[in-house]
Amino acid sequence: MNRRALLGLGAAFLVSGCLTGKEGTEYAVVSQKIGAPRPGQSRIIIMSLKDAWLDRTTCDAKVDGVALSRLIPGTYVYIDRPAGPHHLVASQTLFPGDSVLDFNTEPGRTYFFSIRPSDRSRAMQGGGMAFGLLGMGVMAAASSGADNKGPVDFVPLQEGQARTAMAELLQAE
């Protein structure tokens, strides 16, 4: 094959990864269908935005011990829980630690969180890219004293900002 054919094939391969079918449901449709949280309940929404390439991440999340669907870039999950204190945990397979957030909710309100790779996660990824598994292990040990020992940071979002971002997201299956 000539050079142009290889470049064209490579470009087609890269673009085809972005053309996945819609398997989830847009939030606007879901929110109309389910309505507001029931009395005494609050809604918690966690999203993985399609931001810059380095800000994309995947994780498994639990709210108060209840497992949610896996978050991948471009998706969101939601859960309605009784108002009051909540414990949010995010983990990744083979990542040596969990991200944890404890927060309180008020009845009838919706709380939005975006996930982004934590500093520790970025350090481990950088070590892995530069020096393979050994580099990843060294960076895991070097960053073990980090405030957030988990793979993601939870970023609270204001409702207007979150609804704009969610217009492009799909519900995780």
Short mmCIF file of C-alpha atoms in Angstrom, two decimals:
data_model
loop_
_atom_site.label_atom_id
_atom_site.label_comp_id
_atom_site.label_asym_id
_atom_site.label_seq_id
_atom_site.Cartn_x
_atom_site.Cartn_y
_atom_site.Cartn_z
CA MET A 1 0.00 0.00 0.00
CA ASN A 2 1.17 3.48 -0.61
CA ARG A 3 1.59 6.12 2.03
CA ARG A 4 -1.68 7.97 1.21
CA ALA A 5 -3.72 4.79 1.49
CA LEU A 6 -2.21 4.05 4.90
CA LEU A 7 -2.87 7.59 6.12
CA GLY A 8 -6.46 7.41 4.84
CA LEU A 9 -7.00 4.04 6.51
CA GLY A 10 -5.55 5.38 9.76
CA ALA A 11 -7.78 8.47 9.64
CA ALA A 12 -10.85 6.33 8.94
CA PHE A 13 -9.98 4.10 11.88
CA LEU A 14 -9.64 7.08 14.23
CA VAL A 15 -12.91 8.65 13.09
CA SER A 16 -14.82 5.36 13.26
CA GLY A 17 -14.20 5.20 17.01
CA CYS A 18 -16.22 8.38 17.36
CA LEU A 19 -19.18 7.06 15.39
CA THR A 20 -20.65 4.72 17.94
CA GLY A 21 -24.40 4.26 18.03
CA LYS A 22 -26.53 5.96 20.65
CA GLU A 23 -27.13 3.29 23.23
CA GLY A 24 -28.23 5.54 26.06
CA THR A 25 -30.91 8.12 26.50
CA GLU A 26 -30.47 11.88 26.49
CA TYR A 27 -31.10 13.55 29.85
CA ALA A 28 -33.79 15.91 28.52
CA VAL A 29 -35.92 12.91 27.53
CA VAL A 30 -35.23 11.09 30.82
CA SER A 31 -35.99 14.13 32.99
CA GLN A 32 -39.34 14.70 31.25
CA LYS A 33 -40.23 11.04 31.65
CA ILE A 34 -39.28 10.62 35.33
CA GLY A 35 -40.04 14.13 36.57
CA ALA A 36 -38.66 15.63 39.76
CA PRO A 37 -37.46 13.54 42.70
CA ARG A 38 -40.25 12.19 44.93
CA PRO A 39 -40.98 14.05 48.19
CA GLY A 40 -38.15 13.59 50.67
CA GLN A 41 -35.78 12.48 47.91
CA SER A 42 -32.90 14.19 46.12
CA ARG A 43 -31.36 13.31 42.77
CA ILE A 44 -27.63 12.77 42.33
CA ILE A 45 -26.21 12.89 38.80
CA ILE A 46 -22.64 11.92 37.98
CA MET A 47 -21.28 12.55 34.49
CA SER A 48 -18.16 11.83 32.51
CA LEU A 49 -17.85 14.71 30.07
CA LYS A 50 -16.36 14.65 26.59
CA ASP A 51 -13.83 17.35 27.49
CA ALA A 52 -10.20 17.46 26.43
CA TRP A 53 -8.67 14.06 25.69
CA LEU A 54 -6.63 14.04 28.94
CA ASP A 55 -9.73 14.79 31.04
CA ARG A 56 -11.63 11.71 29.83
CA THR A 57 -11.95 8.84 32.24
CA THR A 58 -13.94 5.72 33.02
CA CYS A 59 -14.97 4.53 36.47
CA ASP A 60 -17.41 2.48 38.49
CA ALA A 61 -19.38 4.49 41.05
CA LYS A 62 -21.47 3.69 44.12
CA VAL A 63 -23.75 5.99 46.09
CA ASP A 64 -24.40 4.80 49.64
CA GLY A 65 -23.21 1.33 48.60
CA VAL A 66 -25.58 1.12 45.60
CA ALA A 67 -23.64 0.35 42.40
CA LEU A 68 -24.38 2.52 39.38
CA SER A 69 -23.76 1.80 35.70
CA ARG A 70 -20.17 2.20 34.52
CA LEU A 71 -19.32 5.76 33.55
CA ILE A 72 -17.50 6.15 30.26
CA PRO A 73 -16.73 9.44 28.50
CA GLY A 74 -19.93 11.01 27.18
CA THR A 75 -22.29 9.32 29.66
CA TYR A 76 -24.07 10.07 32.92
CA VAL A 77 -25.77 8.11 35.67
CA TYR A 78 -28.36 9.24 38.19
CA ILE A 79 -29.91 7.93 41.36
CA ASP A 80 -32.65 9.24 43.62
CA ARG A 81 -31.83 8.91 47.31
CA PRO A 82 -33.43 10.11 50.54
CA ALA A 83 -32.28 13.62 51.42
CA GLY A 84 -29.45 13.76 53.94
CA PRO A 85 -25.84 12.55 54.12
CA HIS A 86 -24.43 10.48 51.24
CA HIS A 87 -21.24 8.57 50.54
CA LEU A 88 -20.02 8.53 46.91
CA VAL A 89 -17.19 6.15 45.91
CA ALA A 90 -15.50 5.75 42.51
CA SER A 91 -13.08 3.01 41.56
CA GLN A 92 -11.24 1.71 38.53
CA THR A 93 -10.08 -1.83 37.86
CA LEU A 94 -6.43 -2.26 38.89
CA PHE A 95 -6.22 1.26 40.37
CA PRO A 96 -4.76 1.19 43.91
CA GLY A 97 -7.33 3.32 45.71
CA ASP A 98 -10.85 4.74 45.63
CA SER A 99 -12.10 8.29 45.28
CA VAL A 100 -14.53 9.23 48.06
CA LEU A 101 -16.90 12.15 48.54
CA ASP A 102 -19.22 12.65 51.52
CA PHE A 103 -21.91 15.30 51.11
CA ASN A 104 -25.43 16.25 52.20
CA THR A 105 -28.49 16.78 50.03
CA GLU A 106 -31.77 18.60 50.51
CA PRO A 107 -35.16 17.19 49.48
CA GLY A 108 -36.34 17.99 45.96
CA ARG A 109 -32.94 19.20 44.73
CA THR A 110 -30.69 17.73 42.05
CA TYR A 111 -26.92 17.58 42.60
CA PHE A 112 -24.54 17.38 39.63
CA PHE A 113 -20.98 16.05 39.69
CA SER A 114 -18.50 15.67 36.88
CA ILE A 115 -15.59 13.24 37.11
CA ARG A 116 -12.06 14.02 35.98
CA PRO A 117 -8.82 12.07 36.38
CA SER A 118 -7.20 12.79 39.74
CA ASP A 119 -3.62 14.08 40.04
CA ARG A 120 -2.58 10.59 41.17
CA SER A 121 -4.23 9.03 38.12
CA ARG A 122 -2.48 11.48 35.81
CA ALA A 123 0.88 10.80 37.47
CA MET A 124 0.43 7.05 37.09
CA GLN A 125 -0.63 7.41 33.45
CA GLY A 126 2.40 9.59 32.74
CA GLY A 127 4.73 7.09 34.41
CA GLY A 128 3.13 4.28 32.44
CA MET A 129 3.49 6.09 29.11
CA ALA A 130 7.11 6.99 29.79
CA PHE A 131 8.37 3.81 31.46
CA GLY A 132 5.67 1.13 31.14
CA LEU A 133 4.40 -0.89 34.08
CA LEU A 134 7.51 -0.15 36.13
CA GLY A 135 6.93 3.59 35.71
CA MET A 136 3.29 3.21 36.64
CA GLY A 137 4.24 1.28 39.79
CA VAL A 138 6.85 3.86 40.77
CA MET A 139 4.34 6.69 40.32
CA ALA A 140 1.71 4.77 42.32
CA ALA A 141 4.16 4.51 45.21
CA ALA A 142 5.33 8.11 44.82
CA SER A 143 1.78 9.44 44.83
CA SER A 144 0.48 7.24 47.65
CA GLY A 145 0.46 10.24 50.00
CA ALA A 146 -1.89 12.25 47.76
CA ASP A 147 -5.01 13.75 49.34
CA ASN A 148 -7.19 11.85 46.86
CA LYS A 149 -5.92 8.28 46.59
CA GLY A 150 -8.52 7.41 43.96
CA PRO A 151 -8.73 7.60 40.19
CA VAL A 152 -11.05 10.60 39.83
CA ASP A 153 -11.91 13.97 41.29
CA PHE A 154 -15.58 14.83 41.77
CA VAL A 155 -16.29 18.34 40.47
CA PRO A 156 -19.61 19.86 41.62
CA LEU A 157 -21.43 21.70 38.84
CA GLN A 158 -24.09 24.39 38.98
CA GLU A 159 -27.42 23.37 37.44
CA GLY A 160 -27.19 25.63 34.37
CA GLN A 161 -23.65 24.53 33.61
CA ALA A 162 -24.57 20.87 34.13
CA ARG A 163 -27.68 20.96 31.93
CA THR A 164 -25.69 22.53 29.10
CA ALA A 165 -23.01 19.85 29.39
CA MET A 166 -25.59 17.05 29.65
CA ALA A 167 -27.28 18.01 26.39
CA GLU A 168 -24.56 15.97 24.64
CA LEU A 169 -24.40 13.07 27.09
CA LEU A 170 -26.17 9.72 27.07
CA GLN A 171 -27.41 7.73 30.02
CA ALA A 172 -25.00 4.91 30.85
CA GLU A 173 -26.47 1.47 30.26
#
